mmCIF file of C-alpha atoms in Angstrom:
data_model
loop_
_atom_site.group_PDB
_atom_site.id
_atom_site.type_symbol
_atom_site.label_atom_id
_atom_site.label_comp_id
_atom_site.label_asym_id
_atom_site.label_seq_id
_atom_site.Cartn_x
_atom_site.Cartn_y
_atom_site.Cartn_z
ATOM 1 C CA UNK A 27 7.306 17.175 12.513
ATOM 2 C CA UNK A 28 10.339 15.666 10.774
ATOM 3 C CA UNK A 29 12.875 17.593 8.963
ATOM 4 C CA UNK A 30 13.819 16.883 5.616
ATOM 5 C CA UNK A 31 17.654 16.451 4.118
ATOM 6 C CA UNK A 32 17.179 18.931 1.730
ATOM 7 C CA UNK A 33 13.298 20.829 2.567
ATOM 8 C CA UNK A 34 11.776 22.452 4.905
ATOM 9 C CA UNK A 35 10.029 19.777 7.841
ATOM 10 C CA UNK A 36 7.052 17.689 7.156
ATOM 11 C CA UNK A 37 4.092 18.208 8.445
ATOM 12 C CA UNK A 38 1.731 15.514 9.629
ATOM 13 C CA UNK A 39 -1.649 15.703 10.869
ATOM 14 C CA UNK A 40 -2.910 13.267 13.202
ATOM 15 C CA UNK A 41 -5.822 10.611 11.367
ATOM 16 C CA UNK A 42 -9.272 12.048 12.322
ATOM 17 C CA UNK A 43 -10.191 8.142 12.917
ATOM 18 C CA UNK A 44 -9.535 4.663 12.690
ATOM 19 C CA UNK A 45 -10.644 1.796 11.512
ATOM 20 C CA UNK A 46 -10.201 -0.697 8.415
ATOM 21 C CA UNK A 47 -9.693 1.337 5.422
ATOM 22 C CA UNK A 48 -12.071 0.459 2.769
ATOM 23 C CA UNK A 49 -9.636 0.511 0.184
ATOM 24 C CA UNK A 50 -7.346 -2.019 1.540
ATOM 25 C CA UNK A 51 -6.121 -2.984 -1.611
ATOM 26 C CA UNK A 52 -2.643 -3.353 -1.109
ATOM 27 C CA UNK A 53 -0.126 -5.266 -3.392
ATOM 28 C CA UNK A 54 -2.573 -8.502 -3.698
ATOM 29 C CA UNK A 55 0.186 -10.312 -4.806
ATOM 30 C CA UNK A 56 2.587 -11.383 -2.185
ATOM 31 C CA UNK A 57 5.487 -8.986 -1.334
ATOM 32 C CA UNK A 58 8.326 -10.195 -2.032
ATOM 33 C CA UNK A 59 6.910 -10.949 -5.467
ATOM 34 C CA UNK A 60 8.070 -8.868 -8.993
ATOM 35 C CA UNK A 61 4.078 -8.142 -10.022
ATOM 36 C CA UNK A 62 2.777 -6.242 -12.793
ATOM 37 C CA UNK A 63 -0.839 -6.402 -14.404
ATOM 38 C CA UNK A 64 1.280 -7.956 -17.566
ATOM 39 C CA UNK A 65 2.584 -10.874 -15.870
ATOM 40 C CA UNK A 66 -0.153 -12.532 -14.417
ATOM 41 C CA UNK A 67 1.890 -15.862 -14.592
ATOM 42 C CA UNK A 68 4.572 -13.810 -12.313
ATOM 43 C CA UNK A 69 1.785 -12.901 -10.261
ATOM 44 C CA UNK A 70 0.452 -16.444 -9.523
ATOM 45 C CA UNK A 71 3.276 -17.541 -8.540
ATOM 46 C CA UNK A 72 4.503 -14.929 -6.404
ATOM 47 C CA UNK A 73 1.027 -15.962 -4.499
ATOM 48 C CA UNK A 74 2.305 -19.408 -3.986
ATOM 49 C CA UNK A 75 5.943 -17.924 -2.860
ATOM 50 C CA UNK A 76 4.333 -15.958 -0.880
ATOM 51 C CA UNK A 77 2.575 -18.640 1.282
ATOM 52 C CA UNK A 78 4.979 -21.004 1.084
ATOM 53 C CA UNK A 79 8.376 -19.281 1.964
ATOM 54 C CA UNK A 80 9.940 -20.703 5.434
ATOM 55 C CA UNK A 81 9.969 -16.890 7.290
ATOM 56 C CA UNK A 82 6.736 -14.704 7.694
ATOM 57 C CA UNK A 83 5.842 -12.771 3.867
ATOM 58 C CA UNK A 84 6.494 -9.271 3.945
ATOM 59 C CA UNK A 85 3.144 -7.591 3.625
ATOM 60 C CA UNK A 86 1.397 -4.699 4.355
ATOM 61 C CA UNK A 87 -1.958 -3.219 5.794
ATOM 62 C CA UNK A 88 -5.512 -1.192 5.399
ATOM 63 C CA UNK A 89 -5.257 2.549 6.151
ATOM 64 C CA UNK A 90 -8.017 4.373 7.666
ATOM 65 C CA UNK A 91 -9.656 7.871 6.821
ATOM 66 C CA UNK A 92 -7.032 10.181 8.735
ATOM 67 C CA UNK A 93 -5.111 12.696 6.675
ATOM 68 C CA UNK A 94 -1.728 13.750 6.953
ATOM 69 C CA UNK A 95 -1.203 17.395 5.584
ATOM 70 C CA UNK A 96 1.884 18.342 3.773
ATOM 71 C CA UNK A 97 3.822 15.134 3.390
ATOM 72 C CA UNK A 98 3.305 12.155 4.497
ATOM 73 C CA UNK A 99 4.695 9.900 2.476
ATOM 74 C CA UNK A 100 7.092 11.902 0.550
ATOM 75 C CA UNK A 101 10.593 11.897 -1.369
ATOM 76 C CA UNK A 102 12.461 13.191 -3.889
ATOM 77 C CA UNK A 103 10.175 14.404 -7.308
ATOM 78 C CA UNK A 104 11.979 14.954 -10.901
ATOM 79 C CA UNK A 105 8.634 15.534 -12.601
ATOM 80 C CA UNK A 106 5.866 17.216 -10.677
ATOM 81 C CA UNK A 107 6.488 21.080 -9.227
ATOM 82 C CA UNK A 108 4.700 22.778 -5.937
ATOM 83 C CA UNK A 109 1.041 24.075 -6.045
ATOM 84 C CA UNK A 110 -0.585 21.713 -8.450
ATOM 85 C CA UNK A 111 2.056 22.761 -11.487
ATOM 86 C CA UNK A 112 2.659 20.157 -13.942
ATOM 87 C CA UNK A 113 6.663 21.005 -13.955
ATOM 88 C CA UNK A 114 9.360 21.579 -11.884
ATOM 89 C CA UNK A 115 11.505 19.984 -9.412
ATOM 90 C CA UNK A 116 10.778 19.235 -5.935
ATOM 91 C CA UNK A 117 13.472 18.970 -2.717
ATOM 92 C CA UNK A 118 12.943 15.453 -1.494
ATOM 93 C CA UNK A 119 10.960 16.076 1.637
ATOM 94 C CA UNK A 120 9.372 19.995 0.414
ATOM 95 C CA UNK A 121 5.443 20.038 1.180
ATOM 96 C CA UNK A 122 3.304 21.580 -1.431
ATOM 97 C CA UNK A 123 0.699 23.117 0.772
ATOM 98 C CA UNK A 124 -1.754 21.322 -1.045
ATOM 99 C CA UNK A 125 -4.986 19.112 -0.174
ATOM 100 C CA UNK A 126 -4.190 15.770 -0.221
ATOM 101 C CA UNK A 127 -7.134 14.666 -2.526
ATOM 102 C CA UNK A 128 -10.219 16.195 -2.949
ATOM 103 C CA UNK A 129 -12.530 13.051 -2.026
ATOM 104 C CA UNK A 130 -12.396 9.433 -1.220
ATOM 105 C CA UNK A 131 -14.613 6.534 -3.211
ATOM 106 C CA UNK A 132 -15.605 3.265 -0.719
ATOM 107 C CA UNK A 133 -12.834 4.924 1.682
ATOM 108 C CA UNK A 134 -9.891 4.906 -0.836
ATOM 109 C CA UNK A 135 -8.759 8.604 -1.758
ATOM 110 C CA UNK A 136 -9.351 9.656 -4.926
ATOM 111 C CA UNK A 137 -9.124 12.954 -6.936
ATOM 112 C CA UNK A 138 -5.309 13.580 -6.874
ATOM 113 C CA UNK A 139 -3.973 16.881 -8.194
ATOM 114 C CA UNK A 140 -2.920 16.271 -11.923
ATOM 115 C CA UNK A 141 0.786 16.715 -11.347
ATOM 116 C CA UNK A 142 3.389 15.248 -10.194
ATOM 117 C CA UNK A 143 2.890 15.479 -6.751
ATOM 118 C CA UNK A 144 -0.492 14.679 -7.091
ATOM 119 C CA UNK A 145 0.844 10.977 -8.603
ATOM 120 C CA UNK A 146 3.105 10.876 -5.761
ATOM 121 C CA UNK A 147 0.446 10.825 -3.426
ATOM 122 C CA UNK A 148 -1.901 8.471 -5.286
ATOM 123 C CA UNK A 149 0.416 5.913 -5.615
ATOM 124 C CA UNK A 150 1.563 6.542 -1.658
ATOM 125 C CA UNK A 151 -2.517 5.785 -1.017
ATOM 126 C CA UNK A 152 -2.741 2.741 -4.020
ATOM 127 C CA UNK A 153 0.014 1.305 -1.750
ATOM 128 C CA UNK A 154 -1.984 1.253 1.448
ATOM 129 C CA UNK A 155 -4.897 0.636 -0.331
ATOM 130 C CA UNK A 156 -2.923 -2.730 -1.803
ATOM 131 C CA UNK A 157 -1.282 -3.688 1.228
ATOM 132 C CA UNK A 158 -4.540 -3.632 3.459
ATOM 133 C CA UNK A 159 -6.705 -6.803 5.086
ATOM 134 C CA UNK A 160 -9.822 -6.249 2.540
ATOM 135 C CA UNK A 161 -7.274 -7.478 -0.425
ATOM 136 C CA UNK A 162 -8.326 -11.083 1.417
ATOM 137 C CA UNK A 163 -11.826 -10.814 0.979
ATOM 138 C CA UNK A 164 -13.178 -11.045 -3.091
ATOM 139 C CA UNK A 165 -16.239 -8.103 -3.049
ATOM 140 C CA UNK A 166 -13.974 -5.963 -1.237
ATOM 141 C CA UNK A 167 -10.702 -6.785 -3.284
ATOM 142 C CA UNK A 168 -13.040 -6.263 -6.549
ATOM 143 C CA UNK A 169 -13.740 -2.509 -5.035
ATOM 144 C CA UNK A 170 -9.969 -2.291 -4.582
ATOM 145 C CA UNK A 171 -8.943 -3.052 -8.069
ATOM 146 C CA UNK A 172 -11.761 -1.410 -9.952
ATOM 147 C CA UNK A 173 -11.474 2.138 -7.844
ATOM 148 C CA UNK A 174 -7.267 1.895 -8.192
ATOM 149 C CA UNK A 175 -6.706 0.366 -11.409
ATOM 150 C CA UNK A 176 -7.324 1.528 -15.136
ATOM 151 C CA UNK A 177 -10.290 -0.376 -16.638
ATOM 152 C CA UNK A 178 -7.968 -2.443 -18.915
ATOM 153 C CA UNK A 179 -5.520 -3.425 -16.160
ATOM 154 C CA UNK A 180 -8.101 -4.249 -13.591
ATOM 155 C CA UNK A 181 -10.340 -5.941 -16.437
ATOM 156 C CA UNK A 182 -7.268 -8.378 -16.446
ATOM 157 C CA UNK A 183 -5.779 -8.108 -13.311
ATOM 158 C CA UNK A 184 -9.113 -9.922 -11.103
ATOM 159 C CA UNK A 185 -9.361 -12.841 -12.172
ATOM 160 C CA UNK A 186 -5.870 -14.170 -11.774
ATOM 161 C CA UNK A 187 -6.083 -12.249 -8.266
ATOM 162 C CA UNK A 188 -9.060 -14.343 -7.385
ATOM 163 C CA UNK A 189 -6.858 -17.083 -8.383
ATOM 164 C CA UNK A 190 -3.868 -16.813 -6.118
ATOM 165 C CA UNK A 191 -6.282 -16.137 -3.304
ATOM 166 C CA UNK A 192 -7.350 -19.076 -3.219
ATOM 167 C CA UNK A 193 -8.792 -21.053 -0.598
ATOM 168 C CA UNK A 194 -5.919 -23.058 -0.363
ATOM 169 C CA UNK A 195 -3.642 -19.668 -0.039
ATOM 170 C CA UNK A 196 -5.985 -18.177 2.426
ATOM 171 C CA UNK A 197 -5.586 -21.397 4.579
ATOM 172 C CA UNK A 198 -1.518 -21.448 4.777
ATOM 173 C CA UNK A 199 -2.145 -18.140 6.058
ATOM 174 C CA UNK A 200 -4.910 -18.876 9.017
ATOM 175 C CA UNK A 201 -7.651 -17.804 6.972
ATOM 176 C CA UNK A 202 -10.924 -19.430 6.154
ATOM 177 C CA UNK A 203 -12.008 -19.393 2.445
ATOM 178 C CA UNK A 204 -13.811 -16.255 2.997
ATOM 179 C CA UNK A 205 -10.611 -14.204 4.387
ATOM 180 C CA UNK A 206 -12.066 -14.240 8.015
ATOM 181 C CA UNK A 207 -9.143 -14.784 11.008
ATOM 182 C CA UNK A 208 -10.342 -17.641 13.599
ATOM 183 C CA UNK A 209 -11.923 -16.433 16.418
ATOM 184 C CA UNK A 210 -10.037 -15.404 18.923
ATOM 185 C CA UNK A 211 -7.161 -14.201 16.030
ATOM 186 C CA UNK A 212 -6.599 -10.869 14.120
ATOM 187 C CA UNK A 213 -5.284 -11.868 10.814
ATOM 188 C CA UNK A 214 -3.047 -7.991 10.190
ATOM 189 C CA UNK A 215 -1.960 -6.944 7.056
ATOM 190 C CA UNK A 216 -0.646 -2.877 6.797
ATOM 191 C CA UNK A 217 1.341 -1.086 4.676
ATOM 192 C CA UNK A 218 3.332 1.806 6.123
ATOM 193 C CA UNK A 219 4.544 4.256 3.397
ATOM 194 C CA UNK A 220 8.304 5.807 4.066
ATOM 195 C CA UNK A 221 8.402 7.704 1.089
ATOM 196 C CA UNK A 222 8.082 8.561 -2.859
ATOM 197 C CA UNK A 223 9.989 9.393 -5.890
ATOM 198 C CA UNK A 224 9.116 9.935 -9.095
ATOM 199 C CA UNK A 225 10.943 8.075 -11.714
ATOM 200 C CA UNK A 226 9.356 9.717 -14.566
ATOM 201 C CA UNK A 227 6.436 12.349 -15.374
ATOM 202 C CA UNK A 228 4.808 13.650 -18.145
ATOM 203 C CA UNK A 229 1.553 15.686 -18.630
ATOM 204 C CA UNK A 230 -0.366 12.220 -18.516
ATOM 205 C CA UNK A 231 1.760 9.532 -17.591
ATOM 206 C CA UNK A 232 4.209 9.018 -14.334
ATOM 207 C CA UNK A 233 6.215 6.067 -12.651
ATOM 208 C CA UNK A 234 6.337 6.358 -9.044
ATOM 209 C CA UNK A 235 8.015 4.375 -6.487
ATOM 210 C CA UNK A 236 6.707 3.792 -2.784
ATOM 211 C CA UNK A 237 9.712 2.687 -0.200
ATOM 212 C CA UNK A 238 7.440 0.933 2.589
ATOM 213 C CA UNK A 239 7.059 -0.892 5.513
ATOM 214 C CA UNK A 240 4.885 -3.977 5.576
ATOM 215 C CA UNK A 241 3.288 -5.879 8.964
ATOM 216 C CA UNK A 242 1.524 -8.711 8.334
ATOM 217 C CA UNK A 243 0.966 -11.930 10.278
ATOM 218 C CA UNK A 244 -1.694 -13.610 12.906
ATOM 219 C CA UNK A 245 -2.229 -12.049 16.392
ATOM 220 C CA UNK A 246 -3.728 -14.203 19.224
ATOM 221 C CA UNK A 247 -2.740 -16.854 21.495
ATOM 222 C CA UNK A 248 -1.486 -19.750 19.950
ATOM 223 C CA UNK A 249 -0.534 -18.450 16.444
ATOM 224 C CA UNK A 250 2.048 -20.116 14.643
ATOM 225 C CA UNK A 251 2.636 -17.145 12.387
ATOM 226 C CA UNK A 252 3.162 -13.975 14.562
ATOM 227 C CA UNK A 253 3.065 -10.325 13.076
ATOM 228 C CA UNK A 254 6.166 -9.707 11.171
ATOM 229 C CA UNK A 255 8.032 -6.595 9.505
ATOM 230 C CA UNK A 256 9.169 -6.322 5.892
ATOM 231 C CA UNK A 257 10.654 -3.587 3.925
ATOM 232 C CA UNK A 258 9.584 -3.246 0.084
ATOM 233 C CA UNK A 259 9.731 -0.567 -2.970
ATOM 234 C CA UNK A 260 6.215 -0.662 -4.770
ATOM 235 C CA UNK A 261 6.906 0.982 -8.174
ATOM 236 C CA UNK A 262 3.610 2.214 -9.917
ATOM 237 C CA UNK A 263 3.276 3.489 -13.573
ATOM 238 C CA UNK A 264 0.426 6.007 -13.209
ATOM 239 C CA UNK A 265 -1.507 6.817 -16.085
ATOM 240 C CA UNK A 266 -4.087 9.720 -15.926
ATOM 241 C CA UNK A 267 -7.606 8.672 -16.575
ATOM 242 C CA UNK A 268 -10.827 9.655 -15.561
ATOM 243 C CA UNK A 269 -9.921 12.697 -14.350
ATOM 244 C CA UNK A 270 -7.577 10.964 -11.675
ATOM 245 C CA UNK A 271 -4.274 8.616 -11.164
ATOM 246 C CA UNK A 272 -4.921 5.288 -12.436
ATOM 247 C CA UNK A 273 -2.441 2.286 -12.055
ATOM 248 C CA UNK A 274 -1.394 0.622 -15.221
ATOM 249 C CA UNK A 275 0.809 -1.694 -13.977
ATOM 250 C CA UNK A 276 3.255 -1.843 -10.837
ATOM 251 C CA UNK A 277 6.214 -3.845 -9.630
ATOM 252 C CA UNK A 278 7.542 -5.202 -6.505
ATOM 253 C CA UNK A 279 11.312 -5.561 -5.030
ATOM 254 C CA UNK A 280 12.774 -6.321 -1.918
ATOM 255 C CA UNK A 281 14.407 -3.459 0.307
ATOM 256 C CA UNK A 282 16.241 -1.105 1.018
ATOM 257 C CA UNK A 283 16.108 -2.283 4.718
ATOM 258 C CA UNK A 284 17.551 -0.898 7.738
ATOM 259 C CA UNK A 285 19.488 -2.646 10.192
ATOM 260 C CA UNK A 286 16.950 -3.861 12.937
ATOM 261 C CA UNK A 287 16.549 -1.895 16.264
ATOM 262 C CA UNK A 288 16.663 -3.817 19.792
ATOM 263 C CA UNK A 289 13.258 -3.154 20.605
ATOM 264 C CA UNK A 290 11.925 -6.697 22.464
ATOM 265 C CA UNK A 291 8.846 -7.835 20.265
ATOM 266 C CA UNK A 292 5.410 -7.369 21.878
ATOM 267 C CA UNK A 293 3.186 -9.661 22.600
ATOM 268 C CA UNK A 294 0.353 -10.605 20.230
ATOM 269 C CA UNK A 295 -2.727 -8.737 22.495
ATOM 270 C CA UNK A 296 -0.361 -5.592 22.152
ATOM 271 C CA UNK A 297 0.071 -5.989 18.519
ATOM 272 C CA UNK A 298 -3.576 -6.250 18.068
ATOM 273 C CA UNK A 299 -4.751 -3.377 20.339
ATOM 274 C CA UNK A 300 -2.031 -1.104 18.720
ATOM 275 C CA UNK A 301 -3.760 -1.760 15.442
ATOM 276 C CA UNK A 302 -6.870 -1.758 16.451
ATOM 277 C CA UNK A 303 -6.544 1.248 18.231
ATOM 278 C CA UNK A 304 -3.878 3.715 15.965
ATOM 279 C CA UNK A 305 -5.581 4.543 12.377
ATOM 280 C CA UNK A 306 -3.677 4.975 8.908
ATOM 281 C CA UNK A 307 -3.478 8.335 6.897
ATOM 282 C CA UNK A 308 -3.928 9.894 3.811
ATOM 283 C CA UNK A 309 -0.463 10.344 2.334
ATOM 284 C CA UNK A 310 0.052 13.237 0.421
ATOM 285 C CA UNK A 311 2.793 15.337 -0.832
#
């Protein structure tokens, strides 16, 4: 339980499992990278940044089917108001009391309350979803963008995806052309949301940002590209569609991070056990 600046705490409920989320969709595009479904150029080459740049890309990683009640991923809301209510303001850290989603497709969430706490939470999931391992592999990535995405943006968001992760990319990253980790290696790729805040809502459309952690990197004896931290703001235009949150386009930017703690790294076989082992959530308001 956390307590908020502003709200009352935050309740979290601890995942009912773990395991890799099937909806690891996280941003495809590297990090660091400015991406929206528009800019597929931008895209492409954020890809190629991405794999190329000197220190570790800021990433992040597949959830799992836990839930966390009340709000997980949470911050401050101008549009959406408490118990499903399409206005109203929110304090920054004030649970609504509602179910997170009302059911999950291929182990992404889906069904988000039409409000604006209910796009909060989607785009909290569509982050983990983005930032997970399964956005290396091209059937599951497909599942990703089709389940997350409005038809039009994922219509032309794949192909240029399929593009950037390449064989070539996969490779600078320890991967084999099919996204698989060497054996002996756990290629890890998570994306931890901090919180959310709306940046605009209507009765149909919303733009959300996600503040996150990433962890990506290769755990295992020998790696030359150990698990790293990053810290990222995912910002999502939401559009409502098929009865759900739908992404129309999103963008990427560096930060805000905080100063680094002077916890010693751990090793790589604690790395990978600790993943292995602790499951991701279902963020919700």
């Amino acid at each position: 339980m956390s307590l908020g600046q502003d709200g009352p705490p935050t309740r979290t409920r601890m995942p009912e499992g773990h395991g890799g989320h099937g909806g690891g969709g996280r941003r495809p595009q590297p990090r660091r990278a400015l991406v929206t479904v528009v800019s597929i150029i931008a895209l492409l080459v954020a890809a190629l940044a991405f794999a190329n740049r000197g220190s570790h890309p800021s990433s992040s990683g597949s959830a799992d089917n836990g839930t966390a009640a009340g709000s997980g991923a949470t911050a401050g809301s101008s549009g959406g108001g408490g118990g499903g209510g399409k206005t109203g303001t929110d304090a920054p850290t004030a649970p609504s009391g509602q179910k997170p989603v009302t059911g999950k497709s291929g182990g992404i969430p889906s069904g988000f309350a039409h409000s604006g706490e209910g796009a909060q939470s989607a785009a909290a999931n569509y982050a983990v979803a983005m930032g997970g391992v399964e956005m290396f592999t091209a059937d599951s990535r497909q599942h990703i963008v089709d389940t997350i995405y409005t038809p039009t943006a994922a219509a032309k968001l794949k192909g240029p995806l399929d593009q950037a992760y390449s064989a070539d990319f996969l490779a600078k990253l320890g991967l084999d052309a099919s996204g698989k980790a060497p054996q002996g290696k756990t290629f890890i790729s998570r994306t931890v949301p901090v919180g959310t805040k709306t940046e605009s809502y209507t009765a149909d459309t919303a733009r959300v940002s996600v503040w996150y952690m990433a962890l990506i990197g290769m755990a295992g004896t020998g790696s030359t590209d150990p698990v790293r931290t990053d810290w990222m703001t995912w910002t999502f235009t939401l559009t409502w569609s098929g009865n759900d949150w739908k992404i129309a386009s999103d963008a990427q930017t560096s930060g805000p991070a905080p100063v680094p703690g002077d916890v010693p790294a751990a090793s790589a076989p604690d790395i990978t056990k600790a993943v292995e082992e602790y499951g991701g959530f279902t963020y919700a308001r």
